[in-house]
Coordinates of C-alpha atoms in Angstrom, one line a residue:
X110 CA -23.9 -29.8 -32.7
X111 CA -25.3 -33.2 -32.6
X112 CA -28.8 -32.0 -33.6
X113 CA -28.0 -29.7 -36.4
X114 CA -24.7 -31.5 -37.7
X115 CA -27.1 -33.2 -40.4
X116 CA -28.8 -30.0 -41.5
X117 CA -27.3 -28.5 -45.1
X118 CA -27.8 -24.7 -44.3
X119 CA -25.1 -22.3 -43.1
X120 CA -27.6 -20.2 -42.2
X121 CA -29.7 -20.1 -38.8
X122 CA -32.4 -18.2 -37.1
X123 CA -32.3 -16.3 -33.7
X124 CA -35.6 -15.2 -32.1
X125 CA -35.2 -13.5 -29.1
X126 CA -37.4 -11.9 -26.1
X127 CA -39.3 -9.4 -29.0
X128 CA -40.6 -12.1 -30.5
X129 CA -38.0 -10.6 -33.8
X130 CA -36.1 -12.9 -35.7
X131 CA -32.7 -12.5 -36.9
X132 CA -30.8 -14.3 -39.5
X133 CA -27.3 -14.9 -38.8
X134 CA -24.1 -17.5 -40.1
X135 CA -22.7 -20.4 -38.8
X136 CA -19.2 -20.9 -39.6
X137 CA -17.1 -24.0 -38.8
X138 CA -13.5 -23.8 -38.4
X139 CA -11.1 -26.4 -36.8
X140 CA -11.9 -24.9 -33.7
X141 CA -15.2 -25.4 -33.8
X142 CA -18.7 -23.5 -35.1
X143 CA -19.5 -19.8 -34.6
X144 CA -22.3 -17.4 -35.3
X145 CA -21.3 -14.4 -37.3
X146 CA -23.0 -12.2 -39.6
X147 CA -25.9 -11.6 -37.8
X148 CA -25.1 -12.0 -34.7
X149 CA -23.5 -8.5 -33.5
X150 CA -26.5 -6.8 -34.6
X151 CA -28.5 -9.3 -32.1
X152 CA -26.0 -8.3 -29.4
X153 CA -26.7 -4.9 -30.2
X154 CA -30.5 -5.1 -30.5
X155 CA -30.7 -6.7 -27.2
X156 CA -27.8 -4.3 -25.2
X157 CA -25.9 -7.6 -24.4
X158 CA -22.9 -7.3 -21.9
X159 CA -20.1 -9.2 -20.4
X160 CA -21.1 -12.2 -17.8
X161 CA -24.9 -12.4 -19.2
X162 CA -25.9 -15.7 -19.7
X163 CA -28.0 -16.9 -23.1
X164 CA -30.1 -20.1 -23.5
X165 CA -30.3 -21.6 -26.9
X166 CA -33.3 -23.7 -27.3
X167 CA -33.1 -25.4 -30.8
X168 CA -36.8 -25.7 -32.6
X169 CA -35.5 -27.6 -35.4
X170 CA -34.9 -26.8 -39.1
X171 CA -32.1 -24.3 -37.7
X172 CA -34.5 -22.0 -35.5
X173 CA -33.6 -20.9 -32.2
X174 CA -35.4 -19.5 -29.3
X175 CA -33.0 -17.4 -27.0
X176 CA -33.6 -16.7 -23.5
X177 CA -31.9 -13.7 -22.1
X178 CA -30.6 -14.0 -18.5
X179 CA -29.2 -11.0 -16.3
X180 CA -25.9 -12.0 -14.9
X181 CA -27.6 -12.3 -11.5
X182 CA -28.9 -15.6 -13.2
X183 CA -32.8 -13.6 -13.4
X184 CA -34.0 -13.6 -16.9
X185 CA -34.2 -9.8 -18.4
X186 CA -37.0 -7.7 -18.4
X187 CA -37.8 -5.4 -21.8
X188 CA -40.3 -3.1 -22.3
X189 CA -41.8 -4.3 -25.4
X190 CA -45.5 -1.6 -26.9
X191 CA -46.4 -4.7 -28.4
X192 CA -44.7 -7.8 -29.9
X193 CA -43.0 -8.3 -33.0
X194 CA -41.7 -10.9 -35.5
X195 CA -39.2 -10.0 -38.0
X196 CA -38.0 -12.5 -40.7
X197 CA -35.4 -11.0 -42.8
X198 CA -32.8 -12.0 -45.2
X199 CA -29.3 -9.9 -45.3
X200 CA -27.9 -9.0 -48.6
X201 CA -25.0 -6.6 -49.5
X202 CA -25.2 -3.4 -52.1
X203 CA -23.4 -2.5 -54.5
X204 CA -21.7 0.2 -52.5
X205 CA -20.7 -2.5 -50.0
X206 CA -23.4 -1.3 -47.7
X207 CA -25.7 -4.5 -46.2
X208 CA -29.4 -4.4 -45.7
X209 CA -32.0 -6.5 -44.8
X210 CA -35.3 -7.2 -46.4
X211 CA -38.0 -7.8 -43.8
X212 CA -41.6 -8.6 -43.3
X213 CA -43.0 -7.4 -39.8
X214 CA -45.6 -9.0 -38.2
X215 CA -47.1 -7.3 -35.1
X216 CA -49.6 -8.6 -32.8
X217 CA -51.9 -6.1 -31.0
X218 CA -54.9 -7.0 -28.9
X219 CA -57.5 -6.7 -31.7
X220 CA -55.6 -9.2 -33.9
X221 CA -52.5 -9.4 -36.0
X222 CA -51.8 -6.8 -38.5
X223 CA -49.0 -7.7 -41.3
X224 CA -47.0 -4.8 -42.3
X225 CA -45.7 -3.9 -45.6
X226 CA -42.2 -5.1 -46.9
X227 CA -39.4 -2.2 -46.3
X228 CA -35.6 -2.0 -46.5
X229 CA -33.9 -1.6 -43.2
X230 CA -30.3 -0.3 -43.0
X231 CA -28.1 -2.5 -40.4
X232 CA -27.3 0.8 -38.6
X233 CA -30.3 1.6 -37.9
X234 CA -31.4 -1.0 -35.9
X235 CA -32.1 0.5 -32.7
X236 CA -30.6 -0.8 -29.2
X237 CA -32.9 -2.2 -26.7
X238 CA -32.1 -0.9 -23.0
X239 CA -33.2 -3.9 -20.8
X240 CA -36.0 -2.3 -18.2
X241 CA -34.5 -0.9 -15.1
X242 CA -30.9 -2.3 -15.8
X243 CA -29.2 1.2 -15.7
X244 CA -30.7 1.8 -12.3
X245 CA -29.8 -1.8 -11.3
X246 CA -26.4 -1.6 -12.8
X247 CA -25.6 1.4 -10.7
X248 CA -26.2 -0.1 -7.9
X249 CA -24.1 -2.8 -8.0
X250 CA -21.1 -0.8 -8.8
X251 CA -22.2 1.3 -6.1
X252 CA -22.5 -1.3 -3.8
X253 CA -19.1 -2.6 -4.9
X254 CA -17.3 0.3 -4.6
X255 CA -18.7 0.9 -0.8
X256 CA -17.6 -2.4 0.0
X257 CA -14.2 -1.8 -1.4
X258 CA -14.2 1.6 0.3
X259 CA -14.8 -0.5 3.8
X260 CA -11.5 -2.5 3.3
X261 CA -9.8 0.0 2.4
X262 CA -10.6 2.2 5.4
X263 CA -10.2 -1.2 7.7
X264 CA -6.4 -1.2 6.5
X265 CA -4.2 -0.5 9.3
X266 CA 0.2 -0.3 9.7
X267 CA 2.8 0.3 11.7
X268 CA 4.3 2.2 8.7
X269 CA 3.0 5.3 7.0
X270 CA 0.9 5.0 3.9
X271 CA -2.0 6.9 1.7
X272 CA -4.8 5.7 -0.3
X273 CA -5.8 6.7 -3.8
X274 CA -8.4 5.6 -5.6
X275 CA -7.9 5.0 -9.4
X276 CA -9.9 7.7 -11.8
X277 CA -8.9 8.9 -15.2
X278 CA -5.3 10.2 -15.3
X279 CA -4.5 7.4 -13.4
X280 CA -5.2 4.3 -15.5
X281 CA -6.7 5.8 -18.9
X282 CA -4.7 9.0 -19.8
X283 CA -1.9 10.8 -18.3
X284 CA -1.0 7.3 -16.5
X285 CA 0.3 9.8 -13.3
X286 CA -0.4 9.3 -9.6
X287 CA -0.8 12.8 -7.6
X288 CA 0.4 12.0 -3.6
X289 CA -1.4 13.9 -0.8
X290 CA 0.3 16.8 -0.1
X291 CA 0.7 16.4 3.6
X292 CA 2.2 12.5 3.0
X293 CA 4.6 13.8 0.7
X294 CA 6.2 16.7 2.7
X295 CA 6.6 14.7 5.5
X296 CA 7.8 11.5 4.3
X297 CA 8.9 11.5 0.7
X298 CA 12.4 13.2 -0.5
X299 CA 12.3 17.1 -1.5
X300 CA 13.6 16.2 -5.0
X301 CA 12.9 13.9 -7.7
X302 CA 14.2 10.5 -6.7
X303 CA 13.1 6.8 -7.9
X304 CA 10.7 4.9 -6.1
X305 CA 9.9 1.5 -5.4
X306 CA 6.3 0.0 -5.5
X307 CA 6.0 -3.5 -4.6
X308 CA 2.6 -5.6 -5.4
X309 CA 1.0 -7.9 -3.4
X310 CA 2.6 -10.9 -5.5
X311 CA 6.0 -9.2 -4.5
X312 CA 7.4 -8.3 -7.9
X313 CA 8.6 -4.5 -7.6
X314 CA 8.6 -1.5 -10.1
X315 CA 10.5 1.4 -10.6
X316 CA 8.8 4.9 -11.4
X317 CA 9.7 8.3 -11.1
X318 CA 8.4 10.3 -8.2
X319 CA 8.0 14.4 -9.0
X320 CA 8.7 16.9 -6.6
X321 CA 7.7 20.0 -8.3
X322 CA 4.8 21.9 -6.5
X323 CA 2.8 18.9 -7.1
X324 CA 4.0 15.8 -5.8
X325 CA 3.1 12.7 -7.9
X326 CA 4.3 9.5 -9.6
X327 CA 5.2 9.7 -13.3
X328 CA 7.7 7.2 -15.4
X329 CA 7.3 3.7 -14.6
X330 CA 3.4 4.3 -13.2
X331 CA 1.8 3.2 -16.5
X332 CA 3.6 -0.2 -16.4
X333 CA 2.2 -1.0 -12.9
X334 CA -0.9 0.1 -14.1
X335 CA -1.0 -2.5 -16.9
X336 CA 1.0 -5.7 -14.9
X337 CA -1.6 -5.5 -12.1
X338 CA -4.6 -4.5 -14.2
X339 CA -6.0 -1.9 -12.5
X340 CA -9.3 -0.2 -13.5
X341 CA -11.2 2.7 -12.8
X342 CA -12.8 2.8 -9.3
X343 CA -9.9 0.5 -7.7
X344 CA -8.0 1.3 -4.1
X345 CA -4.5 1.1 -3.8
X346 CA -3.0 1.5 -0.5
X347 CA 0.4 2.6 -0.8
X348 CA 2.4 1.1 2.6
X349 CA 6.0 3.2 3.1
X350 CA 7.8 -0.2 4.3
X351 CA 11.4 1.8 3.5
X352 CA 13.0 4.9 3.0
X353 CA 12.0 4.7 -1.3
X354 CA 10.0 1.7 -1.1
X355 CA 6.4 0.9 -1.0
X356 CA 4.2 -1.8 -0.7
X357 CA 0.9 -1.7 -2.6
X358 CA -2.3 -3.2 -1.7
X359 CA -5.2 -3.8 -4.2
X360 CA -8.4 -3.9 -3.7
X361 CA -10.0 -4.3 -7.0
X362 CA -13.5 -3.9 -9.0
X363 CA -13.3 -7.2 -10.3
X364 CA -12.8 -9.1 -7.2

């Protein structure tokens, strides 16, 4: 802030890999400045996600360059035809619709080549798929889930216990827990009774366990779901330490 504090314009520049450059606003508030109008159509442009890292590199008279980083701390790759430079001003219609009005510059190998003035709608900006990072993306979860898959399998008792691993109807919709067959014949009561599910930090839940041709847990699930933030792809291993009481170990996705 030090090195634009002086400067009189609200307004500032963002360039990015394309060599595009998009306006956006700076807002000051008590708690501090922010970029805002503007800036989620940069996110969007560029297919930002969570735990990617940006480098601002201020040019002076409110320009920046930003350099895109992979959250593996490599900088992204983008498959750019050619590369382009976009200066644009936003403005809002009368229907409450905003545009921008833009000059492109491209640069090709036999020189540069200006191209005419045209009204872009903000929606259709397209989104820019970093190159390879669906593939590369994949794997890591893949990766992740083998590993968790490994610990899982490495879990050993003296007690009885199953293993489930979160999809769908288990943390999204439904919020219901369907017990192996086998586990609950042998172990579980023959009617509906109320069950105890410990987590790792030792605070215990109550939910409803159904014995009615399936055998699952319903009332009381969706409230362990939420306290110990489970997601998609995570293990639970479900340890019978009494005669209606489990202890749960999590191995999580985001560990």
């Amino acid at each position: 802030m030090k090195h634009i504090s002086k400067e009189e314009s609200n307004r500032a520049i963002l360039e990015g890999p394309s060599g595009s450059q998009w306006p956006v606003k700076l807002c000051k508030t008590e708690k501090g400045t922010f970029m805002q109008d503007g800036w989620q159509d940069f996110v969007r442009y560029y297919s930002l996600w969570d735990n990617e890292f940006l480098i601002f590199r201020y040019d002076g008279n409110m320009n920046f360059n930003v350099v895109i980083l992979h959250k593996s701390g490599c900088e992204r790759e983008y498959a750019f035809p050619m590369k382009n430079r976009m200066v644009g001003r936003w403005s809002r219609k009368r229907d409450g619709s905003t545009e921008i009005s833009s000059a492109r510059v491209c640069q090709r190998d036999s020189g540069i080549e200006a191209v005419a003035d045209k009204r872009i709608k903000r929606e259709d900006i397209p989104m820019l798929i970093p190159l390879d990072s669906e593939s590369r993306e994949k794997k890591i979860i893949e990766d992740k889930k083998a590993e968790l898959k490994k610990l899982a399998e490495s879990f050993s008792s003296i007690h009885p216990y199953f293993t489930a691993q979160m999809v769908l109807t288990n943390v999204i919709r439904n919020f219901v827990l369907n017990i192996q067959r086998e586990f609950a014949k042998k172990y579980l009561p023959s009617t509906n009774a109320k069950i105890f599910l410990r987590n790792p930090r030792g605070k215990c839940f109550t939910v409803n366990f159904i014995n009615d041709k399936r055998y699952y847990f319903a009332g009381g699930w969706s409230a362990f779901v939420r306290e110990n933030k489970l997601k998609l792809g995570d293990i639970c291993v479900f340890e019978l330490v009494g005669e209606l009481e489990f202890s749960v170990h999590i191995f999580s996705v985001g560990n």
